[in-house]
Every structure is written in C-alpha cells, then in structure tokens.
Coordinates of C-alpha atoms and ligand atoms in Angstrom, one line a residue:
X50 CA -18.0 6.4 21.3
X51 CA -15.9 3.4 19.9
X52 CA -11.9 4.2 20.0
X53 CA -9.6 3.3 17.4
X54 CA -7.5 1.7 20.0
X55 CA -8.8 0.1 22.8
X56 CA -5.3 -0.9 24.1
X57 CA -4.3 2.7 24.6
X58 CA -6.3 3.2 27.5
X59 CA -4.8 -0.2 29.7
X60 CA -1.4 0.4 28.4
X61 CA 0.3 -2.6 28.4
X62 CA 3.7 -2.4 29.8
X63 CA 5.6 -3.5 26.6
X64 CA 6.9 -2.3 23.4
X65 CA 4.6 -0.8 20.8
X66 CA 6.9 0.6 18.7
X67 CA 10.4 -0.4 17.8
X68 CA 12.4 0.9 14.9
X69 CA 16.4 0.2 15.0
X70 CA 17.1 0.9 18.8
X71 CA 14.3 3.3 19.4
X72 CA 11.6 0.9 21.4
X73 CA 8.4 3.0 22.3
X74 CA 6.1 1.4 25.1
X75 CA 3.0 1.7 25.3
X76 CA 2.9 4.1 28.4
X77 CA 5.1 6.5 26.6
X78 CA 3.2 6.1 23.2
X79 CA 0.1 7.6 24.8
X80 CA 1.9 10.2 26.3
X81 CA 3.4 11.4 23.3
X82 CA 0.4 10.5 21.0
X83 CA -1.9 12.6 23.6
X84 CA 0.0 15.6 23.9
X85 CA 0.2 15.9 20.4
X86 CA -3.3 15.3 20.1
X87 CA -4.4 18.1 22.0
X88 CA -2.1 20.3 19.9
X89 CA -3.5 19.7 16.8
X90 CA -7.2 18.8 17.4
X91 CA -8.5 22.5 15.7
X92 CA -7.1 21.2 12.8
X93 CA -9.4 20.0 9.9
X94 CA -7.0 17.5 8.2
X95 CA -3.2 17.8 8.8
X96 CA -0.4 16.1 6.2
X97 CA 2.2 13.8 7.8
X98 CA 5.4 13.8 6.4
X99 CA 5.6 9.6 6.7
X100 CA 9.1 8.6 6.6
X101 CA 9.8 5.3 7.9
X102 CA 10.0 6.4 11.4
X103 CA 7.9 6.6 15.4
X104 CA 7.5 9.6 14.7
X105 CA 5.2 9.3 11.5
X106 CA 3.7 6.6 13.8
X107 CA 3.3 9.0 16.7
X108 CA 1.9 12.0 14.5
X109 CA -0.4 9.7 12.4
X110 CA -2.1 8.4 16.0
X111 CA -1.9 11.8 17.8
X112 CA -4.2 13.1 14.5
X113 CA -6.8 10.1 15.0
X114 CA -6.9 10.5 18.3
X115 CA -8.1 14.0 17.8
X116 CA -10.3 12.7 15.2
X117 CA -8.3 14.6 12.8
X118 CA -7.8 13.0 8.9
X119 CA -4.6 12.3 7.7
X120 CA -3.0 13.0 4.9
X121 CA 0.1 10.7 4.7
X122 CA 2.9 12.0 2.0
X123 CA 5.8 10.0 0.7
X124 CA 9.3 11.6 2.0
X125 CA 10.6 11.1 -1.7
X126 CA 7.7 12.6 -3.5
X127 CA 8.5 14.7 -6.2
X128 CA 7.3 18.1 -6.8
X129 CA 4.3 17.6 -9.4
X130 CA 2.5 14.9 -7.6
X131 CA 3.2 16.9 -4.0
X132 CA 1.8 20.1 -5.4
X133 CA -1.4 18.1 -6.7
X134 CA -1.6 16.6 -3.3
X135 CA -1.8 19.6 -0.7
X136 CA -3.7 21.4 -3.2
X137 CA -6.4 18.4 -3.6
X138 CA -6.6 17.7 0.2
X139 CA -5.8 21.4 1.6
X140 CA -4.0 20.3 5.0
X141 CA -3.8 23.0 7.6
X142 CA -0.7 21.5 9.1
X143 CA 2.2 19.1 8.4
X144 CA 3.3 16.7 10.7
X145 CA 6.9 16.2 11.0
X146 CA 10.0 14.8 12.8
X147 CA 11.8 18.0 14.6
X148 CA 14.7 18.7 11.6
X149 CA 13.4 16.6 8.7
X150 CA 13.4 19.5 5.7
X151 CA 10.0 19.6 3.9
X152 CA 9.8 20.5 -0.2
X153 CA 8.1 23.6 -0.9
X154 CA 4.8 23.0 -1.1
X155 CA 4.7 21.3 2.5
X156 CA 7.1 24.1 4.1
X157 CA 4.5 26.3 3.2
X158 CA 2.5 25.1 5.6
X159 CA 1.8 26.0 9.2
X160 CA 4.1 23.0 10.6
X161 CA 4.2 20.9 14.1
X162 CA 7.1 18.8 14.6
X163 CA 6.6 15.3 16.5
X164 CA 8.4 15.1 19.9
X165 CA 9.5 11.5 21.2
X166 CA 9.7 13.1 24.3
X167 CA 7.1 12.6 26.8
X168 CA 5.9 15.9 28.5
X169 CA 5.7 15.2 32.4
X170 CA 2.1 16.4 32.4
X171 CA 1.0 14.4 29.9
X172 CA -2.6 14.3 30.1
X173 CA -4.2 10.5 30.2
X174 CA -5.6 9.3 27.0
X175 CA -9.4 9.7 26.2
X176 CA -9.0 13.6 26.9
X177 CA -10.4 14.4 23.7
X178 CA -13.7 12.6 22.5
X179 CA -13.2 10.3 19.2
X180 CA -15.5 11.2 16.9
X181 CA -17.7 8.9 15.1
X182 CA -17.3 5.6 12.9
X183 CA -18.6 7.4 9.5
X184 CA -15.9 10.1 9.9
X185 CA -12.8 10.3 7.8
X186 CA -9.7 8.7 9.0
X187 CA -7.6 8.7 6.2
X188 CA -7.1 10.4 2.9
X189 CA -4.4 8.2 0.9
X190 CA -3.1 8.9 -2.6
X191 CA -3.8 6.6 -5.3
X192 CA -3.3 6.1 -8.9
X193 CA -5.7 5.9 -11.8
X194 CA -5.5 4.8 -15.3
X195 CA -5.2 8.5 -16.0
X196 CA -4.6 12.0 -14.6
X197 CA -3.2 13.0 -11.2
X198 CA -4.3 10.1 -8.5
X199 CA -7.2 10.9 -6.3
X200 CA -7.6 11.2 -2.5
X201 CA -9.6 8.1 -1.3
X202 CA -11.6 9.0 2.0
X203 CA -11.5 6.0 4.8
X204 CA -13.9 6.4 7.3
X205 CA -12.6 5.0 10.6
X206 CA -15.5 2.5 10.3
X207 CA -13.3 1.1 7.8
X208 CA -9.9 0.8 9.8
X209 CA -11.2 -0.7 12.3
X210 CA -13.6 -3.2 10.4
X211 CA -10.9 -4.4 8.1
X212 CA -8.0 -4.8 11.4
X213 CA -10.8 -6.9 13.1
X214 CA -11.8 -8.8 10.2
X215 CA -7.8 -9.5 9.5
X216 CA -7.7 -10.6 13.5
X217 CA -10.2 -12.6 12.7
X218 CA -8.8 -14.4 9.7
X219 CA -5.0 -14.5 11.4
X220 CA -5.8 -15.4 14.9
X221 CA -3.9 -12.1 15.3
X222 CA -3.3 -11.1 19.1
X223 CA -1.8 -8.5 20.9
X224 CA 0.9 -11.3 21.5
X225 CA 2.1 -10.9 18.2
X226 CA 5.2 -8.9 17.4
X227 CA 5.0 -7.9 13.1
X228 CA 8.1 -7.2 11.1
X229 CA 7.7 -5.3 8.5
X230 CA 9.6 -3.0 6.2
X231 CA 7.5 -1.3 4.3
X232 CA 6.8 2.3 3.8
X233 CA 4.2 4.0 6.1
X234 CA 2.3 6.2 3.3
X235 CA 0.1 3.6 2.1
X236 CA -2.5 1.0 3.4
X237 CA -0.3 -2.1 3.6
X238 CA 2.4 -0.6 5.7
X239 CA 0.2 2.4 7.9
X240 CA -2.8 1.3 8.4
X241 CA -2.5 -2.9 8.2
X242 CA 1.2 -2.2 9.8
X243 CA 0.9 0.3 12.1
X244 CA -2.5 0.3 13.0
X245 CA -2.8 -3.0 13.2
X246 CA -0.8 -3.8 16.0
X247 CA -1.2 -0.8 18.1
X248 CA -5.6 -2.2 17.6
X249 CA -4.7 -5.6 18.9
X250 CA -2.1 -4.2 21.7
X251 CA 0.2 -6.1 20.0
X252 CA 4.3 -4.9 19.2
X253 CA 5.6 -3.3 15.4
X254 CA 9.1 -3.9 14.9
X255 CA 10.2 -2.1 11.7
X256 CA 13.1 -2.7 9.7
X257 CA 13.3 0.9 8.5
X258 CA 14.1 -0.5 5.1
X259 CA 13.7 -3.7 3.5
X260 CA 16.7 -6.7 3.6
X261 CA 16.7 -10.2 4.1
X262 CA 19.4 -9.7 6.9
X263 CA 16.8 -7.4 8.8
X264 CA 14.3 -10.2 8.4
X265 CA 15.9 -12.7 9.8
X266 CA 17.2 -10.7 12.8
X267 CA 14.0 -9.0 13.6
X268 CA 12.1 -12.8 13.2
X269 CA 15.3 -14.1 15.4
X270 CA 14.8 -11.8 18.1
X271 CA 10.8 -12.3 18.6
X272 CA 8.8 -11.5 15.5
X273 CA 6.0 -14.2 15.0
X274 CA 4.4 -12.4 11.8
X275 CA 5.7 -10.8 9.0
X276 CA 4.4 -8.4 6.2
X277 CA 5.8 -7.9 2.5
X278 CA 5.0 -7.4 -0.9
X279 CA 5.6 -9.7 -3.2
X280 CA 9.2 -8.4 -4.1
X281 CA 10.5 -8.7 -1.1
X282 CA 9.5 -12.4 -0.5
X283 CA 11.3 -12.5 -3.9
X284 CA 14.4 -11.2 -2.8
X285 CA 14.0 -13.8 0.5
X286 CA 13.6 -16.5 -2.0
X287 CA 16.4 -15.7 -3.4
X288 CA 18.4 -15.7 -1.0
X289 CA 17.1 -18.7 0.7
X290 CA 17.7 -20.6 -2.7
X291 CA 21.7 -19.4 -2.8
X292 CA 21.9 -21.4 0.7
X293 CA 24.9 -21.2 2.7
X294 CA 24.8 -19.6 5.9
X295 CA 23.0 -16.2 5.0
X296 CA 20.1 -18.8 3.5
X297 CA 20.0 -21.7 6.3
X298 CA 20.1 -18.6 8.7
X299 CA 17.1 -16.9 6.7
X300 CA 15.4 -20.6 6.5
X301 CA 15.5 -20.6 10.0
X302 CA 14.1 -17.1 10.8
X303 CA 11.3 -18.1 8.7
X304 CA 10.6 -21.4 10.2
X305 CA 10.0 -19.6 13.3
X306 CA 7.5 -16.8 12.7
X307 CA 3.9 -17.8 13.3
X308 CA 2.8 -15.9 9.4
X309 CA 4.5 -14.8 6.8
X310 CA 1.7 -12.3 5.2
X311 CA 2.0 -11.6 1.3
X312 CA -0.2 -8.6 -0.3
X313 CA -0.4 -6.0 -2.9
X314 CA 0.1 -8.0 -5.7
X315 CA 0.4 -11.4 -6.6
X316 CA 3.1 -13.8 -4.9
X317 CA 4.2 -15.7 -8.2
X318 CA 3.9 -19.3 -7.7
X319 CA 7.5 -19.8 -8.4
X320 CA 8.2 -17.7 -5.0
X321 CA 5.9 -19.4 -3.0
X322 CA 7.5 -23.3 -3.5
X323 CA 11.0 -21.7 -2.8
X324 CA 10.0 -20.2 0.4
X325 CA 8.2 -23.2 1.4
X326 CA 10.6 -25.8 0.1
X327 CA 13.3 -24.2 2.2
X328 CA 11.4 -23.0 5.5
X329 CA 8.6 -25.6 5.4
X330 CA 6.3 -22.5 6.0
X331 CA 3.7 -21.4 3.4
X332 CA 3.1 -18.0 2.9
X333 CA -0.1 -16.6 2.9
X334 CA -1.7 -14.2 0.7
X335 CA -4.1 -11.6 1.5
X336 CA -5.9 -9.7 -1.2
X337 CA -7.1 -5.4 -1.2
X338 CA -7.2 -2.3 -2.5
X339 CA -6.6 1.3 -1.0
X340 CA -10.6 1.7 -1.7
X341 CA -11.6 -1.5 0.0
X342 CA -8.8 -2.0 2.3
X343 CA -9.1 -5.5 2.6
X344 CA -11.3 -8.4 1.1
X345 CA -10.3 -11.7 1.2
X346 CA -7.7 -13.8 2.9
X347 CA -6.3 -17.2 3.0
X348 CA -7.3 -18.3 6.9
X349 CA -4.7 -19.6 9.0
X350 CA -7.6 -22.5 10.4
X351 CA -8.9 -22.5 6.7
X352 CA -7.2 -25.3 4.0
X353 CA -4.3 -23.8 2.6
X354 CA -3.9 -23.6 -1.8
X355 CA -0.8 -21.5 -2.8
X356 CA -1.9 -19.3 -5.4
X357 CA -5.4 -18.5 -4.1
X358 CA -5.9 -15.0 -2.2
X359 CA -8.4 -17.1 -0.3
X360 CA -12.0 -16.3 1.0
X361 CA -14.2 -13.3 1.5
X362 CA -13.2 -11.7 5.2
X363 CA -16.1 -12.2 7.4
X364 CA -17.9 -8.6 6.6
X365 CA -17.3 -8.2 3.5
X366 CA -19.2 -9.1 0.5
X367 CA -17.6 -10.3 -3.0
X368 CA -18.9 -11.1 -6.3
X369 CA -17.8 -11.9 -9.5
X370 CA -19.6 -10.2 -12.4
X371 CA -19.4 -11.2 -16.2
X372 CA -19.0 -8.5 -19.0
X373 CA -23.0 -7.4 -19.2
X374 CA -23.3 -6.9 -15.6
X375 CA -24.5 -9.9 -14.6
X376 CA -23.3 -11.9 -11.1
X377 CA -21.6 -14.8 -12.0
X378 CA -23.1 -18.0 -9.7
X379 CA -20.1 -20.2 -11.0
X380 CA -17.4 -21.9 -8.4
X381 CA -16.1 -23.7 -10.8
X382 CA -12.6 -22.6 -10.2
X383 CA -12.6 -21.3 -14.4
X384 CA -15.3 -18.4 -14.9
X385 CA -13.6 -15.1 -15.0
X386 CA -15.6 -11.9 -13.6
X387 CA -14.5 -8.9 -12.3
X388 CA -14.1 -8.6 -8.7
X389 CA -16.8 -6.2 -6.9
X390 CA -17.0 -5.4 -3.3
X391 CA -19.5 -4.4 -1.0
X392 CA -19.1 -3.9 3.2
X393 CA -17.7 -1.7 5.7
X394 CA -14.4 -1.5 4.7
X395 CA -15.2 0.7 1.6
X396 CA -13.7 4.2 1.1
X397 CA -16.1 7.4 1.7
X398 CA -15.7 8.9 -1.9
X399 CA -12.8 10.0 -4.4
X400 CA -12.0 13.7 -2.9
X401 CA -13.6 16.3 -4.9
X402 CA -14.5 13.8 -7.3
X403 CA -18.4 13.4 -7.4
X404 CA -18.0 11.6 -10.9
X405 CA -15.0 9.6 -10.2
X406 CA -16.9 8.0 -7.3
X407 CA -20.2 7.3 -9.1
X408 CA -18.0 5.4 -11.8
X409 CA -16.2 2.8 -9.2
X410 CA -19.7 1.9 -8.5
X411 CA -22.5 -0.4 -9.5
X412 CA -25.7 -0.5 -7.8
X413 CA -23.8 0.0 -4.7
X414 CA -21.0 -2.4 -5.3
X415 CA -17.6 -1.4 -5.5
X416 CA -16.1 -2.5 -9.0
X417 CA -12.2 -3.1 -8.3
X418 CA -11.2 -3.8 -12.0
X419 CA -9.6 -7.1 -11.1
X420 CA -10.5 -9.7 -12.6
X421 CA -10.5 -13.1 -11.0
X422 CA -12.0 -16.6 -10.9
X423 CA -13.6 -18.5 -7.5
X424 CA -13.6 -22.4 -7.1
X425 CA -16.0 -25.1 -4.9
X426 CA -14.6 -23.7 -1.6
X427 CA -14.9 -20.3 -2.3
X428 CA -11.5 -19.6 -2.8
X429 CA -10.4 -16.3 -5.4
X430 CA -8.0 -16.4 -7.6
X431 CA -6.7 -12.8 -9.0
X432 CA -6.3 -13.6 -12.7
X433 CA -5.9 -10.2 -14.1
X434 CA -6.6 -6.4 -14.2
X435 CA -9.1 -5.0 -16.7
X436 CA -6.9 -1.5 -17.2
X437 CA -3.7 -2.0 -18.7
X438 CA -2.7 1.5 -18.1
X439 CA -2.4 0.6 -14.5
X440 CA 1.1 -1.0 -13.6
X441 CA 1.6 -2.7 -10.1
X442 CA 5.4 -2.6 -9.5
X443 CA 7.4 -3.6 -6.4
X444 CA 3.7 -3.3 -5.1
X445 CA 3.1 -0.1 -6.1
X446 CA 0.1 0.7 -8.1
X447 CA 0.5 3.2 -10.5
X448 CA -0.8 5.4 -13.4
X449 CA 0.6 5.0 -17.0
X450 CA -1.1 8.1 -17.8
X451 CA 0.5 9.9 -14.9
X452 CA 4.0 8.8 -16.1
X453 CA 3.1 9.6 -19.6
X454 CA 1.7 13.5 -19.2
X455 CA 5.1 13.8 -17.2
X456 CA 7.1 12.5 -20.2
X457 CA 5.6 15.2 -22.3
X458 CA 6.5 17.9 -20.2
X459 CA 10.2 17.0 -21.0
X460 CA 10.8 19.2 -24.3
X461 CA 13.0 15.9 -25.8
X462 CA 9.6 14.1 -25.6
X463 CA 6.7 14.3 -28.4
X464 CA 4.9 11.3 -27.8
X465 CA 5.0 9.1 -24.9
X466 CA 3.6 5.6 -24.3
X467 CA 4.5 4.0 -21.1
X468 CA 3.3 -0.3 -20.6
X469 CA 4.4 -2.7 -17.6
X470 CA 6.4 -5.8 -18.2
X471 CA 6.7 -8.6 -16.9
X472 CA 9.5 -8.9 -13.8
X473 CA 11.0 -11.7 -12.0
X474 CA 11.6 -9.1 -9.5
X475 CA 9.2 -6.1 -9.5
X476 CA 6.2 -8.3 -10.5
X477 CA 6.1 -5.6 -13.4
X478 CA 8.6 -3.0 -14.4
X479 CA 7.6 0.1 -16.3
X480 CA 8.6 0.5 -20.1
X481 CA 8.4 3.9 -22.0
X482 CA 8.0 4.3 -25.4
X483 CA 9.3 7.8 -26.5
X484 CA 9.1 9.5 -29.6
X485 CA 11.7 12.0 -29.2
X486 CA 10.7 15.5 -30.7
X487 CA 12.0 16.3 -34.2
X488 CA 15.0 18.1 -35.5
X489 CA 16.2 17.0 -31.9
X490 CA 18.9 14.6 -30.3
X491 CA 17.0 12.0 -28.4
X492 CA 17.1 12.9 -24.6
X493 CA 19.1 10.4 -22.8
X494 CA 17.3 7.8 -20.8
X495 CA 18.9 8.0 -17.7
X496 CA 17.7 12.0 -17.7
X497 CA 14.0 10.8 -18.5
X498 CA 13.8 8.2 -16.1
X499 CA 15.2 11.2 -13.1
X500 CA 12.7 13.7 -15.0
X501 CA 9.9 11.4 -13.8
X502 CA 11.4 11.0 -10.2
X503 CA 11.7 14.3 -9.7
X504 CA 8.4 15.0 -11.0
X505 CA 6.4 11.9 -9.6
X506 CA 8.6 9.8 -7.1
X507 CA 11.3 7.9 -7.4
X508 CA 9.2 4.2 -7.5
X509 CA 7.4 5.5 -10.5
X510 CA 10.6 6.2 -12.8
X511 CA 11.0 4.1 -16.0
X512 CA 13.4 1.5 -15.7
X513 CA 13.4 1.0 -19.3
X514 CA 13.0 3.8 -21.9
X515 CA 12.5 2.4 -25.6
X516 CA 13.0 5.3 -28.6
X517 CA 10.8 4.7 -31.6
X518 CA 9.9 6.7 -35.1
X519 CA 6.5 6.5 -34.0
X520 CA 3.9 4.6 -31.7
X521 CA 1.5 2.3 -32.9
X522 CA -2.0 3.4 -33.5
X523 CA -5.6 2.1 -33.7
X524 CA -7.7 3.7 -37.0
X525 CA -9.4 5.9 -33.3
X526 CA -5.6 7.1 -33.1
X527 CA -5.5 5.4 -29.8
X528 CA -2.5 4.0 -28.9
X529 CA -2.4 0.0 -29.1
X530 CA -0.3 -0.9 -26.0
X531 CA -0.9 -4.6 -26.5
X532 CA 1.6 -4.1 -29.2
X533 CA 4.3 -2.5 -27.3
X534 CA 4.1 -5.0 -24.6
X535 CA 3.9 -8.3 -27.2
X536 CA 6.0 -6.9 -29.6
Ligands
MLC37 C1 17.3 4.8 -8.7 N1 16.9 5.5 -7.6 C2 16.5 6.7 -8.1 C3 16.8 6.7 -9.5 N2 17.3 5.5 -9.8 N3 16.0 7.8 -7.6 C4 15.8 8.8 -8.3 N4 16.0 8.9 -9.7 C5 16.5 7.8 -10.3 N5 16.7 7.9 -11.6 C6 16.8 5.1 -6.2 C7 15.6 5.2 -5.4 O1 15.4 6.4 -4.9 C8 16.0 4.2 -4.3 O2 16.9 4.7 -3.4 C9 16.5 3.1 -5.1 O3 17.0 3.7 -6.3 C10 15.5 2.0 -5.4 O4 14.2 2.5 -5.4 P1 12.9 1.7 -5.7 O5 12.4 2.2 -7.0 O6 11.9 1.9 -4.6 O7 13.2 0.2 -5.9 P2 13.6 -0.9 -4.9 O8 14.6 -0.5 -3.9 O9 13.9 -2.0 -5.8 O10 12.3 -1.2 -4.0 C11 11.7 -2.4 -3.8 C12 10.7 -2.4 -2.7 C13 9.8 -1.2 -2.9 C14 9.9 -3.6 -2.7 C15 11.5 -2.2 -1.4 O11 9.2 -1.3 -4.2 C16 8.7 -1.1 -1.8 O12 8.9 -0.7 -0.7 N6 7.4 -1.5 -2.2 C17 6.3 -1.4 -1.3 C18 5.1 -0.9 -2.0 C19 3.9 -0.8 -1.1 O13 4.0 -0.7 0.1 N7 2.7 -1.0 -1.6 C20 1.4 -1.1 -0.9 C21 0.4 -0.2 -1.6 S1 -1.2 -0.5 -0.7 P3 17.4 4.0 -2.1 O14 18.2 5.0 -1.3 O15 16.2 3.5 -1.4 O16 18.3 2.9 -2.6 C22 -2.0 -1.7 -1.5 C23 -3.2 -2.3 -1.0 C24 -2.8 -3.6 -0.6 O17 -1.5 -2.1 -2.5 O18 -3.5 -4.6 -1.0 O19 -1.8 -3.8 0.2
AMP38 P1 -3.7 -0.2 -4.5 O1 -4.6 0.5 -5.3 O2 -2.3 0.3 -4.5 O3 -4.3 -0.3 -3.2 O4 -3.6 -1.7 -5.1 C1 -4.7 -2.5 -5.1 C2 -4.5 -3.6 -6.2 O5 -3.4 -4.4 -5.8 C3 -5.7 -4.5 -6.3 O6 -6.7 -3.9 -7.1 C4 -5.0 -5.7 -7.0 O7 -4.9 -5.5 -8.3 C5 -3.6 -5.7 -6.3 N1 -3.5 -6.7 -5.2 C6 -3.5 -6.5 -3.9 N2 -3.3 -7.7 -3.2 C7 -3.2 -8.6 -4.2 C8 -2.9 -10.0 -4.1 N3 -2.7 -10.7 -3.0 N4 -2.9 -10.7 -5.3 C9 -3.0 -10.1 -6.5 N5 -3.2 -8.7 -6.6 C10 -3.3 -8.0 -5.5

C-alpha cells in the first residue's frame, strides 16, 4: 500500500516540527503519531480541534495514519457554523491538546487528548496498514455563494498527488526548512504546510502567528522557504518599504530563503515590486482551491512573470472555457474563460451533497468559477471570479450569503446585503448593507460585526457596516450588488 509519508518509516534524525521552543524530531513524531494512531483507528472520522500547535500536527497524522478522515475545526469558530459542521460530518471523536476547552457542540463528543509525550513502548510505525489512495483523507469546510459551507472530501490520492506535483514544481527537498504562519484548518497551512514537509522529510517551523519579526527570525535562523497569503507579504512589504533596521533586517531575511511561496489569492502587483525591489527575490505565486488543491505554479527552473500564477502542475489538466461551454484554444495572453480542472488532485464529492457536486462539474471537469486568461507560454493569469457573493479576504474565502442569513437572525436587522471591497490590506474586506428593522434604533455596528463572530468566526465579521432606507433591487427583486460596491 502507498504511505502518506515515506519519511516516517527512516526517521531522519532532525526536527520535523518546531513551534516557539517546542522542536519535535522525527523519532519522537512517530512515536507520538503511532500511539495515537492505534487509539483512534476504530474511529470513522474524528474532528481535530486545529489550533496553531504540534499537537494539531500530531493528532491530524496519528488520524491518517490510521486511515482515519479528518475533520479540521477552527479554534475560534463560532457556534452556528460549528453546530453545522459536527452535524454535517458526524465525527466520533475530537482531537485535542490535553486542557484546551472545546464549545459545546465539540465537548459533546467522546474526546482524546494529544500527548507530546512519547510512551516508552511506542510501537514502530507501519503497525496499522494505510488504506488505499481513493479513500478520504480530509474533510475541510468551505464556503459557497450561499448557505452553510459544505464538507469537501480529499482522497489521499489527492494529498499526495498535489505535495509531489508541488516538489516537483519547487525543487522541494527534505532539505528544506518552511516558515509559515498560517492557520492549520485549511489547505494552504495543513495540508501544503504541514503535510508537506513531513512528505518530503523535510522541517516545519511555525510562527504560531503571523509577524514580520517572526519572519525574519525564523528565515534567520535556517528557513529556506516560506508560505503566506497575500496579506501577509503585504504587511512584509510594508515594513520593508519603512526601512530602517526592522526593514534592512527583514530585507535580509528575505534575501536569504530559497522561496518565498504566495497563494490563496492574488499577490497585487504593487506587493510584488516592493518585495523584490528591497530583497532582490521575487516571490512566487502558486494558484488552488480547497476542491482542487493545487493547479498551477510559477516553476522555480521556469521564466519568471510577476503577476502570472504560472503553468499547469505536471498532473493536472486546465482549461479555459468561454461562456457557451466551449474550450477556449486561445494563448493569446487576452481571452478570458473560466478556469476548469481535471486530475488527481480533485476532491471526492461535496458531503451529503449529491447535487452540489453534480453542479461543480462539466463533463468531468471541475468548473472553479475563476476566471482567467493564458498567454504563448502557457502562463494563467487569474483575472476574476464569476460569483460576486464570494469574498476572499486576508485569504479567506467566504460566503456573502452565510454572513447575510446571520445578519438576519439579529432582530435590529430586516434586510441584509453583505459585498467585498477593495483592500490594500485584506485583498477585500467585507461591507454590509443593513436595513435596520422599523420602529427600531439601528443596532450598533460594532454589536453586528461581534454577532457574526460569534455566530460564524471571527475572520468573517464585517469590518464595515453601512445603514440604508432600503437596498437596491432588480425589477426580479434581486438584490443589485454591483451597485453597493460601485456606488
Ligand atoms: C476583532 N477581532 C474580533 C473582533 N474584532 N474578534 C471577534 N469579534 C470582533 N468584533 C479580533 C480577531 O479575533 C483577531 O484576534 C483579530 O481581531 C484580527 O483577526 P482577523 O480577522 O483574522 O484579521 P487579521 O489579524 O488582520 O488577520 C490577517 C491574517 C489572517 C492574514 C493573519 O487573515 C490569516 O491568517 N489568513 C490566512 C487565511 C488562509 O489560510 N487561507 C487559506 C485558505 S485555503 P487576535 O487575537 O488574533 O488579534 C485556500 C486554497 C489555496 O485558499 O489556494 O491556498
Ligand atoms: P478556497 O476555496 O478557500 O480554497 O479558495 C480558492 C480560491 O482562492 C480560488 O478559487 C481562487 O479564487 C483563489 N486563489 C487561490 N490562489 C490564488 C492565486 N495565486 N491568485 C489568485 N487567486 C487565488
């Protein structure tokens, strides 16, 4: 049977984890992982409670080792979205650190805490067998243009297809130590930033949470690659274009990592010529979805074109289709079509949602509802999204709709329309449009915006709440966002 992580079973004597001053090596890792393992392999999906920590790391490999599907859950979840979760993915058991206090609807359940303690009779990895490539690794969380998001299914076909094809694309080694501060409950930071380097044998140092300062440390004391959304290489910009010694100390950092990795939305191009004004180093962009995991890459021995998410990774297929349907032949670096995908990477099916799936597809090709033109080399360029009730903020993708029917709930609120803006920061940030309900004062908008991030999460609060009389409608009595966004 093919293993997940072929590095586990030589054990290389060298870090594979290191958060703050905790440093897991890999003889320890398999220890704890297997242990675990064997504790939880009668399970038939388990929830981890994924806090930026080894032991999300530890539980989240224990659980594929036993060929058990994971269910990772954001520490700052609110109650809604958590009690649509464990209800949609019914976990038998919750993974969590020994203390950590769970929210009702994951206390409920049957819990195993996560030792970083290695039992002295730890039995050797490769006790259990790992089952096979079609089976479900992963369920992950992710929003749609409306309703409650749905539980995308990864087989572990997929993983492991889309770590390779990344090795592939990166020259990435098990030499390679990756910084990386992003949170473990979602593709870019679990399974590209965990996964990855524990596939290749390679180190993750994580920052815990994000700061320029940690950057440059972590890149100081050994990191060659990095990961980040584009935010964060905003906020390194930024500090790199201040100067003085925090930015020719950053500027250096940077100049030494091997890659610097942008993903999850688009690096502006602004961002990109400040970082490589000051470092010399050019950042490169990787493109993906939580359905796909990833498609296409800029290639570290390919020609480099800021701006470009680069070419198709080496098994997966891409094309771009016009509005009837039809594939677009076109390299001419101007012909917009919507992305579609096709390979081993691809998700299993929306959870419990036979018509959901049938709907991302077309004729077998996943339709990712980016749209995006490809010039003579091959190169994509993301132009767009076809939905614009989906907002991608801080690299988070999520749901106007989900935002919107949470609004409602709040008795202040009779109508709600929520839009992304523009962001020099966030990429987008997310507007509501309230009609506050009649004969009423209008709620305050610091209460709406902590309504939603109690409800939701805390990333998909307004930031701005606008009060109107009433919203604009189409003669359908649809709202017409495009005029809340332009005015
Ligand atoms: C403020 N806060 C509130 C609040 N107002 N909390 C509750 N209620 C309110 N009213 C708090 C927050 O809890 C948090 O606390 C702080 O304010 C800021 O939170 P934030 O919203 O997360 O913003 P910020 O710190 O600005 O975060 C920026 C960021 C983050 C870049 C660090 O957005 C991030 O980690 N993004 C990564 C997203 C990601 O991984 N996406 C990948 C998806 S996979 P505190 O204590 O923290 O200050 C995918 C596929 C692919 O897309 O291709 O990769
Ligand atoms: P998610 O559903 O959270 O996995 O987000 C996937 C979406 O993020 C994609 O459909 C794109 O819209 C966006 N995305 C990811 N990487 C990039 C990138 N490098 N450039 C532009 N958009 C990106």
């Amino acid at each position: 049977m093919p293993t997940l992580f072929p590095h586990l079973h030589d054990a290389p004597a060298k870090p594979a984890l290191h958060f703050d001053a905790r440093v897991i090596e890999y003889g320890r890792l398999v220890g704890l992982a297997n242990s675990l393992s064997l504790r939880i392999a009668d399970a038939g999906r388990v929830a981890v409670w994924a806090t930026s920590s080894p032991y999300t790391c530890v539980g989240v490999l224990a659980a594929l080792l036993a060929g058990v599907p994971v269910v990772p859950v954001n520490p700052r979840i609110g109650t809604r979205e958590l009690d649509h979760i464990v209800s949609d993915s019914t976990p038998d058991l919750v993974l969590a650190a020994p203390g950590d206090d769970l929210p009702g609807a994951l206390a409920a359940l049957p819990r195993v805490d996560v030792e970083l303690t290695v039992e002295e009779t730890a039995p050797p990895v490769g006790t259990l067998p790992e089952p096979g490539e079609d089976s479900p690794a992963f369920i992950v969380y992710t929003s749609g243009t409306t309703g409650p998001p749905k539980g995308v299914v990864l087989p572990r076909r997929a993983v492991a297809g889309t770590l390779d094809d990344l090795a592939d694309a990166w020259r990435w080694t098990g030499d390679d130590v990756l910084v990386h501060a992003l949170p473990l409950f979602h593709v870019h930071g679990l399974i590209l930033g965990v996964l990855g380097p524990l596939r290749r044998g390679g180190t993750l140092r994580h920052l815990g949470r994000f700061s320029p300062e940690g950057v440059a440390t972590a890149l100081e004391e050994g990191g060659t690659m990095m990961f980040g959304v584009p935010t964060m290489y905003h906020r390194l910009a930024e500090v790199l274009d201040a100067g003085g010694a925090d930015g020719d100390r950053l500027a250096a950092a940077l100049r030494g990592a091997r890659l610097l990795v942008s993903g999850s939305a688009a690096l502006p191009l602004h961002d990109h010529e400040r970082i490589t004004a000051a470092t010399g180093r050019r950042v490169v962009e990787r493109y993906g979805m939580t359905e796909t995991l990833m498609i296409t890459s800029v290639r570290v021995d390919g020609e480099y074109r800021a701006g470009t998410v680069g070419v198709p990774l080496r098994s997966v297929d891409v094309r771009l289709v016009d509005e009837e349907g039809k594939r677009i032949e076109e390299s001419d670096g101007e012909t917009v079509g919507e992305v579609q995908v096709r390979g081993p990477n691809l998700f299993i099916e929306y959870l419990g949602r036979p018509d959901a799936t049938a709907d991302a597809f077309a004729g077998g090709w996943f339709r990712t509802g980016d749209m995006a033109t490809r010039d003579a080399d091959g190169c994509y360029r993301i132009v767009g999204r076809k939905a614009t009730d989906l907002i991608k903020s801080g690299g988070y993708k999520i749901g106007a709709g989900e935002i919107e029917n949470c609004l409602l709930g709040h008795p202040g609120v009779a109508e709600a329309a929520v839009v992304g803006e523009p962001d020099p920061d966030l990429g987008e940030r997310i507007v509501a449009w309230v009609v506050p309900t009649e004969g009423q004062e209008p709620p305050d908008a610091e209460e709406l915006a902590e309504h939603v991030a109690r409800q939701l999460a805390p990333h998909k609060r307004p930031r701005v709440v606008r009060f109107t009389d009433s919203l604009p409608r189409n003669d359908m009595g649809k709202v017409v966002k495009r005029a809340l966004t332009h005015g």
